[in-house]
XYZ file of C-alpha atoms in Angstrom:
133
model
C 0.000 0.000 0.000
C 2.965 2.767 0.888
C 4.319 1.498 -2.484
C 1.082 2.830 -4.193
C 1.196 5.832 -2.603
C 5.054 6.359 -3.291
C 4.510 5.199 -7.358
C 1.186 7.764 -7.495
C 3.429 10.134 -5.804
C 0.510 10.918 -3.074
C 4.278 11.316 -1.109
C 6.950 12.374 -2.612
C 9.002 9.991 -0.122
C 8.398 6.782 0.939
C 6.877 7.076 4.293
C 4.264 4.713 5.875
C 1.475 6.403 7.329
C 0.138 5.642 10.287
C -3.367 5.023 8.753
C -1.506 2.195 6.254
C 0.219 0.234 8.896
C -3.487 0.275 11.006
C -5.125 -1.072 8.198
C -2.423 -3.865 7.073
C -2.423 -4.737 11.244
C -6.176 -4.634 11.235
C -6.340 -7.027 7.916
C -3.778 -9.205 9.302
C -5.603 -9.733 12.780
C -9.058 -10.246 11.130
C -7.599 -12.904 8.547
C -6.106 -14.739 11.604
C -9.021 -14.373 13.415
C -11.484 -15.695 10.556
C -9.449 -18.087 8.492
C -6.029 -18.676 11.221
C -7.520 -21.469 13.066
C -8.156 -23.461 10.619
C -4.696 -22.999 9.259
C -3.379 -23.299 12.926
C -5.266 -26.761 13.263
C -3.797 -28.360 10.023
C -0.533 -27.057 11.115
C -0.678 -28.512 14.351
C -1.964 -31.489 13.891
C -2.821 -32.246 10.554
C 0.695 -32.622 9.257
C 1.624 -34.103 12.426
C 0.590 -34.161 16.217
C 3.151 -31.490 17.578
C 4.580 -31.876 21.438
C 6.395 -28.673 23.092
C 9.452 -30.247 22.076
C 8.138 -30.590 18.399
C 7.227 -26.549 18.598
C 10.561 -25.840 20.336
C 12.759 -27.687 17.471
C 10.543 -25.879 14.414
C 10.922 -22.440 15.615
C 14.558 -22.693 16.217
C 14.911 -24.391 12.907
C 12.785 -21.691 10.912
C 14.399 -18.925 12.507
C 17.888 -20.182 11.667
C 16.851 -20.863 8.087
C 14.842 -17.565 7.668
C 17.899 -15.494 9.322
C 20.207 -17.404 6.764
C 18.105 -16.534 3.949
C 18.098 -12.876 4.866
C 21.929 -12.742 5.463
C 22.109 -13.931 1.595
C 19.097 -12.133 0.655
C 16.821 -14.921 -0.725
C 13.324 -14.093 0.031
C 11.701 -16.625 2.098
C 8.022 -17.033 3.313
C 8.038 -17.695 6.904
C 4.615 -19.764 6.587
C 6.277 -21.990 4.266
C 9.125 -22.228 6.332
C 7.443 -23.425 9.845
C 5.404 -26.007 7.766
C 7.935 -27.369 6.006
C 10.492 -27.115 8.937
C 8.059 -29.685 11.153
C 7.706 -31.598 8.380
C 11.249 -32.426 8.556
C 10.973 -32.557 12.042
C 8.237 -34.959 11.991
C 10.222 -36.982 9.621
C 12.904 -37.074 11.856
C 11.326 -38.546 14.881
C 8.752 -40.894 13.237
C 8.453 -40.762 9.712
C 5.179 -42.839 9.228
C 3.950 -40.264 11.506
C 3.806 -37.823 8.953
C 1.041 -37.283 7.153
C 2.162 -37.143 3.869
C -1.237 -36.606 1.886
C -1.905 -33.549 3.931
C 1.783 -32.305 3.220
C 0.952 -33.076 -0.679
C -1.979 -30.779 -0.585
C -0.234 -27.926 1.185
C 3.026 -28.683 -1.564
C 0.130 -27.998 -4.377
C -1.706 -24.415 -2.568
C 1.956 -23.388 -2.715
C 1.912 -24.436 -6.315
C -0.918 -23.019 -7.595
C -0.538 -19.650 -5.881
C 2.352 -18.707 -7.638
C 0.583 -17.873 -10.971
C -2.568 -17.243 -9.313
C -0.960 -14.149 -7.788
C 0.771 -13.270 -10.990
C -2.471 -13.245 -12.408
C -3.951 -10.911 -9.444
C -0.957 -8.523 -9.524
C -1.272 -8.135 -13.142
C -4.664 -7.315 -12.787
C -4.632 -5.003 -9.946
C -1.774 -2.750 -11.937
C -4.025 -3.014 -14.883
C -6.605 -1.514 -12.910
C -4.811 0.885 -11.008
C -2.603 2.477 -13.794
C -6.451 3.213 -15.109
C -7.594 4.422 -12.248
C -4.338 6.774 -11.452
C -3.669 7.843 -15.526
């Protein structure tokens, strides 16, 4: 959103408003609070039953991967890498434990939203170059 209003040159430096980071917070917290749980749930437990231990292990392993991948400056997605970080944890302990199916369908949303968002950004600057020119 800042971007927008750098490129439309509503500022003529890139500043976030105050009203721009309340409304990304506020999305944020209502998308968790609608659609989080269920993401929480199949994160938790559909993928594999997590322990403390299990929670412990993935968060030290995601950080140190996502703090690696800044250092270089390859652009991670943090989502991707707590899910995929118990997977491997999962596998670790109990392999057959794992399930696999679930990890499949996660592997394929990751897939498909690749081009679906290429789609939806080309869009969205379609329509706003319209809407700004």
């Amino acid at each position: 959103m800042a971007m927008l209003l750098l490129a439309s040159k509503v500022y003529p430096e890139f500043c976030v408003p105050l009203w721009v980071i309340v409304v990304c917070a506020s999305s944020i917290t209502a998308g968790t609070l609608f659609g989080g749980w269920n993401i929480i749930k199949t994160v938790g437990y559909g993928i594999y039953k997590v322990r403390l231990i299990h929670s412990i292990v993935d968060q030290i392993g995601s950080a140190l991967i996502i703090i690696s991948s800044s250092v270089i400056g390859a652009p991670t997605s943090t989502t991707q890498v707590v899910t995929t970080t118990l997977m491997g944890v999962g596998a670790g302990e109990r392999p057959h434990h794992v399930r696999w199916m679930e990890a499949k369908s996660i592997a394929a949303g990751w897939l498909l939203n690749i081009p679906a968002c290429m789609l939806f950004g080309a869009f969205y600057c379609f329509i706003f170059l319209k809407i700004l020119s």
